[in-house]
Structures are given as C-alpha cells and as structure tokens.
Short mmCIF file of C-alpha atoms in Angstrom, two decimals:
data_model
loop_
_atom_site.label_atom_id
_atom_site.label_comp_id
_atom_site.label_asym_id
_atom_site.label_seq_id
_atom_site.Cartn_x
_atom_site.Cartn_y
_atom_site.Cartn_z
CA UNK A 1 46.33 173.86 104.36
CA UNK A 2 49.69 175.43 103.63
CA UNK A 3 50.26 179.11 104.40
CA UNK A 4 53.02 181.30 102.99
CA UNK A 5 55.58 180.39 105.67
CA UNK A 6 54.91 176.70 105.18
CA UNK A 7 55.30 177.06 101.42
CA UNK A 8 58.72 178.63 101.95
CA UNK A 9 59.73 175.63 104.06
CA UNK A 10 58.88 173.19 101.28
CA UNK A 11 60.38 175.24 98.44
CA UNK A 12 63.86 174.59 99.85
CA UNK A 13 63.53 170.81 99.54
CA UNK A 14 62.83 171.09 95.81
CA UNK A 15 66.22 172.72 95.26
CA UNK A 16 68.27 170.00 96.97
CA UNK A 17 70.45 167.65 94.96
CA UNK A 18 69.77 163.89 95.10
CA UNK A 19 73.28 163.44 96.51
CA UNK A 20 72.62 165.77 99.45
CA UNK A 21 69.24 164.19 100.14
CA UNK A 22 70.76 160.70 100.27
CA UNK A 23 73.85 161.66 102.27
CA UNK A 24 71.94 163.54 104.97
CA UNK A 25 68.80 161.40 104.95
CA UNK A 26 66.52 164.35 104.22
CA UNK A 27 62.79 163.71 103.94
CA UNK A 28 60.37 166.61 104.43
CA UNK A 29 57.04 165.75 106.06
CA UNK A 30 53.72 166.50 104.31
CA UNK A 31 51.92 169.44 105.94
CA UNK A 32 48.85 167.42 106.93
CA UNK A 33 50.99 164.92 108.86
CA UNK A 34 52.90 167.73 110.57
CA UNK A 35 49.61 169.28 111.64
CA UNK A 36 48.25 165.96 112.90
CA UNK A 37 51.30 165.14 115.03
CA UNK A 38 51.50 168.64 116.53
CA UNK A 39 47.76 168.81 117.22
CA UNK A 40 47.69 165.39 118.91
CA UNK A 41 50.54 166.22 121.27
CA UNK A 42 49.43 169.77 122.07
CA UNK A 43 45.90 168.62 122.88
CA UNK A 44 47.28 165.95 125.22
CA UNK A 45 49.54 168.50 126.87
CA UNK A 46 46.75 171.05 127.32
CA UNK A 47 44.59 168.52 129.15
CA UNK A 48 47.19 168.33 131.91
CA UNK A 49 48.93 171.73 131.80
CA UNK A 50 47.79 175.35 131.82
CA UNK A 51 50.93 176.84 130.26
CA UNK A 52 52.24 176.19 126.73
CA UNK A 53 54.92 173.52 126.35
CA UNK A 54 58.45 174.05 125.12
CA UNK A 55 58.61 172.09 121.85
CA UNK A 56 61.71 170.93 120.02
CA UNK A 57 62.58 169.43 116.65
CA UNK A 58 66.29 168.60 116.68
CA UNK A 59 66.34 167.70 112.98
CA UNK A 60 64.18 170.66 112.02
CA UNK A 61 65.34 171.48 108.51
CA UNK A 62 63.57 174.65 107.41
CA UNK A 63 61.21 174.46 110.38
CA UNK A 64 58.15 172.70 108.98
CA UNK A 65 57.11 171.30 112.37
CA UNK A 66 58.10 174.46 114.24
CA UNK A 67 56.20 176.91 112.04
CA UNK A 68 53.06 174.83 112.52
CA UNK A 69 53.71 174.48 116.26
CA UNK A 70 53.98 178.26 116.73
CA UNK A 71 50.65 178.79 114.99
CA UNK A 72 48.94 176.14 117.09
CA UNK A 73 50.42 177.35 120.39
CA UNK A 74 49.35 180.89 119.54
CA UNK A 75 45.80 179.77 118.78
CA UNK A 76 45.35 177.28 121.65
CA UNK A 77 46.72 179.57 124.36
CA UNK A 78 45.47 182.80 122.81
CA UNK A 79 48.88 184.49 122.72
CA UNK A 80 50.60 186.50 119.95
CA UNK A 81 52.71 184.61 117.43
CA UNK A 82 55.79 186.49 118.65
CA UNK A 83 55.21 185.17 122.17
CA UNK A 84 54.52 181.65 120.93
CA UNK A 85 57.89 181.57 119.18
CA UNK A 86 59.64 181.60 122.55
CA UNK A 87 58.30 178.10 123.15
CA UNK A 88 59.85 176.45 120.09
CA UNK A 89 63.41 175.17 119.72
CA UNK A 90 65.18 173.56 116.82
CA UNK A 91 68.49 172.47 115.38
CA UNK A 92 69.84 170.93 112.22
CA UNK A 93 73.20 170.33 110.57
CA UNK A 94 72.01 171.92 107.32
CA UNK A 95 72.98 175.57 107.83
CA UNK A 96 71.08 176.74 104.73
CA UNK A 97 67.86 175.18 106.00
CA UNK A 98 68.43 176.58 109.49
CA UNK A 99 68.79 180.11 108.11
CA UNK A 100 65.36 179.77 106.51
CA UNK A 101 63.85 178.54 109.79
CA UNK A 102 65.46 181.41 111.70
CA UNK A 103 64.07 183.94 109.24
CA UNK A 104 60.57 182.47 109.47
CA UNK A 105 60.70 182.26 113.28
CA UNK A 106 62.97 185.08 114.48
CA UNK A 107 61.87 184.73 118.10
CA UNK A 108 62.56 181.00 118.33
CA UNK A 109 65.71 179.26 119.52
CA UNK A 110 66.96 177.60 116.32
CA UNK A 111 70.63 176.74 115.80
CA UNK A 112 72.94 174.97 113.38
CA UNK A 113 73.82 171.97 115.48
CA UNK A 114 73.96 168.19 115.30
CA UNK A 115 70.83 166.64 116.78
CA UNK A 116 73.02 164.44 118.96
CA UNK A 117 74.34 167.56 120.68
CA UNK A 118 71.00 169.32 121.14
CA UNK A 119 69.99 169.78 124.78
CA UNK A 120 66.51 168.60 125.76
CA UNK A 121 66.85 169.69 129.37
CA UNK A 122 64.01 172.24 129.31
CA UNK A 123 61.96 170.60 126.56
CA UNK A 124 58.46 169.23 127.16
CA UNK A 125 57.61 167.87 123.70
CA UNK A 126 59.81 166.59 120.87
CA UNK A 127 58.42 166.31 117.36
CA UNK A 128 59.93 165.70 113.98
CA UNK A 129 60.99 163.60 111.07
CA UNK A 130 64.47 162.28 111.90
CA UNK A 131 67.12 161.66 109.24
CA UNK A 132 67.18 158.29 107.50
CA UNK A 133 70.67 156.94 106.92
CA UNK A 134 71.64 153.26 107.13
CA UNK A 135 74.62 152.34 109.28
CA UNK A 136 76.54 151.37 106.14
CA UNK A 137 76.35 154.97 104.91
CA UNK A 138 77.35 156.71 108.17
CA UNK A 139 80.74 158.36 108.51
CA UNK A 140 83.17 157.06 111.12
CA UNK A 141 82.52 159.75 113.75
CA UNK A 142 78.73 159.27 113.59
CA UNK A 143 79.14 155.51 113.91
CA UNK A 144 81.06 156.08 117.13
CA UNK A 145 78.28 158.28 118.47
CA UNK A 146 75.45 155.86 117.76
CA UNK A 147 77.34 153.04 119.48
CA UNK A 148 76.26 154.69 122.74
CA UNK A 149 72.58 154.13 121.96
CA UNK A 150 71.05 150.92 123.30
CA UNK A 151 68.48 150.74 120.50
CA UNK A 152 71.11 150.79 117.75
CA UNK A 153 72.10 147.20 117.07
CA UNK A 154 72.98 145.28 113.94
CA UNK A 155 71.70 146.69 110.66
CA UNK A 156 69.99 149.84 111.98
CA UNK A 157 69.04 153.23 110.62
CA UNK A 158 70.12 156.47 112.30
CA UNK A 159 66.50 157.56 112.88
CA UNK A 160 66.36 155.00 115.70
CA UNK A 161 68.96 156.90 117.73
CA UNK A 162 67.03 160.16 117.35
CA UNK A 163 63.85 158.55 118.67
CA UNK A 164 65.75 156.93 121.54
CA UNK A 165 67.19 160.28 122.58
CA UNK A 166 63.74 161.86 122.68
CA UNK A 167 62.10 158.85 124.34
CA UNK A 168 64.60 158.84 127.20
CA UNK A 169 64.62 162.61 127.80
CA UNK A 170 61.06 163.92 127.43
CA UNK A 171 57.57 162.76 128.34
CA UNK A 172 55.83 163.68 125.08
CA UNK A 173 57.15 162.86 121.62
CA UNK A 174 55.76 162.39 118.15
CA UNK A 175 57.72 161.22 115.11
CA UNK A 176 56.96 160.10 111.61
CA UNK A 177 59.23 157.15 110.80
CA UNK A 178 59.39 153.85 108.88
CA UNK A 179 57.51 150.87 110.29
CA UNK A 180 60.50 148.51 110.13
CA UNK A 181 61.25 148.88 113.86
CA UNK A 182 58.06 146.95 114.62
CA UNK A 183 59.52 143.70 113.24
CA UNK A 184 63.27 144.00 112.56
CA UNK A 185 65.56 141.94 114.79
CA UNK A 186 67.89 144.90 115.26
CA UNK A 187 65.09 146.88 116.93
CA UNK A 188 64.22 144.43 119.70
CA UNK A 189 65.50 146.73 122.47
CA UNK A 190 63.47 149.58 121.05
CA UNK A 191 60.27 147.51 121.05
CA UNK A 192 60.99 146.19 124.54
CA UNK A 193 61.47 149.64 126.07
CA UNK A 194 58.47 151.19 124.33
CA UNK A 195 56.22 148.29 125.33
CA UNK A 196 57.34 148.20 128.96
CA UNK A 197 57.02 151.98 129.34
CA UNK A 198 53.28 151.84 128.54
CA UNK A 199 53.66 155.32 127.03
CA UNK A 200 52.64 154.51 123.46
CA UNK A 201 49.51 156.58 122.85
CA UNK A 202 49.08 156.18 119.11
CA UNK A 203 50.82 154.32 116.32
#
C-alpha cells in the first residue's frame, strides 16, 4: 500500500518526457515489488545480525526503495524513522529526482552522483532498479567505463554493470531486472559467476 511519501516518489515519473526516460533508462518499480525485495533481504539480514544494515540504492531516483527501506528498518528494529534514515544511502544522476529523495529522507545520505562512482565500502545491502540503456545508446565516456566490467560483453545493457558492481562489493543484493541475462550469449560471464558463487537465494 502506498503512503504519502511513496506517492510523491511516483508523481515525479509521470512528469518526465519520453526522451528523458529513454536516454537515462528510467523505469520506476511498482510499490509491491519494492516492498517484496526490501522485506526479503531485511528478513535474511535480521536472521544473522542484531543491528540494522546499511542499505544503498545507487540508482535511487526519487527514493522509492529507500523510503520503503526506512519504514521497514524502523519497524523491524523498533527505532524512530529519523534514526532509521541514517542506515540508508542513495545516489542518482537525476538531480531533480535526488532533491525529492533528500526532502523525503532528510537524515539519509543521498547525493547527485553517477552510480559508477558511488562507494559501497560501508554498505551491507544493495537494492534497486538499475537503468536500462543498450550499449548502442550509451555516450562515449560511459562506454569507456563499462569496458572495465567483466560481465559487459557484446550486445549488453548497462543494467548488467550495475548488478556486477553490487555483486562484487556486497553480500546481500536485490534487483528487479529483465530476464535476458539468463539466456543471452553476452551474459555468459554473469551467469558463470552467479552460479559458481552459490549466492543466488531467489530468482
């Protein structure tokens, strides 16, 4: 069920132009999926840890995942919302969206920053809905960046690099993404690493 803060998150998407949505690969996640991903990961974390986790969405938009995460952390660890905000971190290149997230979560660490530059050093859980942009539509500088990712081969989509970054830097992660990586030839390294890690909890 959407609350007022969540509604504000989704109102922004309705105002975006089709050109901006395509260029930046923007897709906002339905509230019920956000809740499911956050709940699944937080319940797993709580089974093994007494303290709340530091959660990050480094393509956070208006903070859909983060608003929900704060509410769940507050409820599960019985702490005030203001205290729970300390545990969430986010970044996005869309400065207008980031300003909304910062206003909704004033105690959180949310910045206007490229997801590739976001630090995951102190992060326990990464969640999100990464951008979807085919390699053919990436600018030159972004193409150079994604060349450093082992999972990005051939005709790939930029969301793969976001998942690789999270996979190789944190123990817990949950993303909503297309299913193409399960069969595409360009995603063979991704499948190999995920399979050999034996970390896949749910698909």
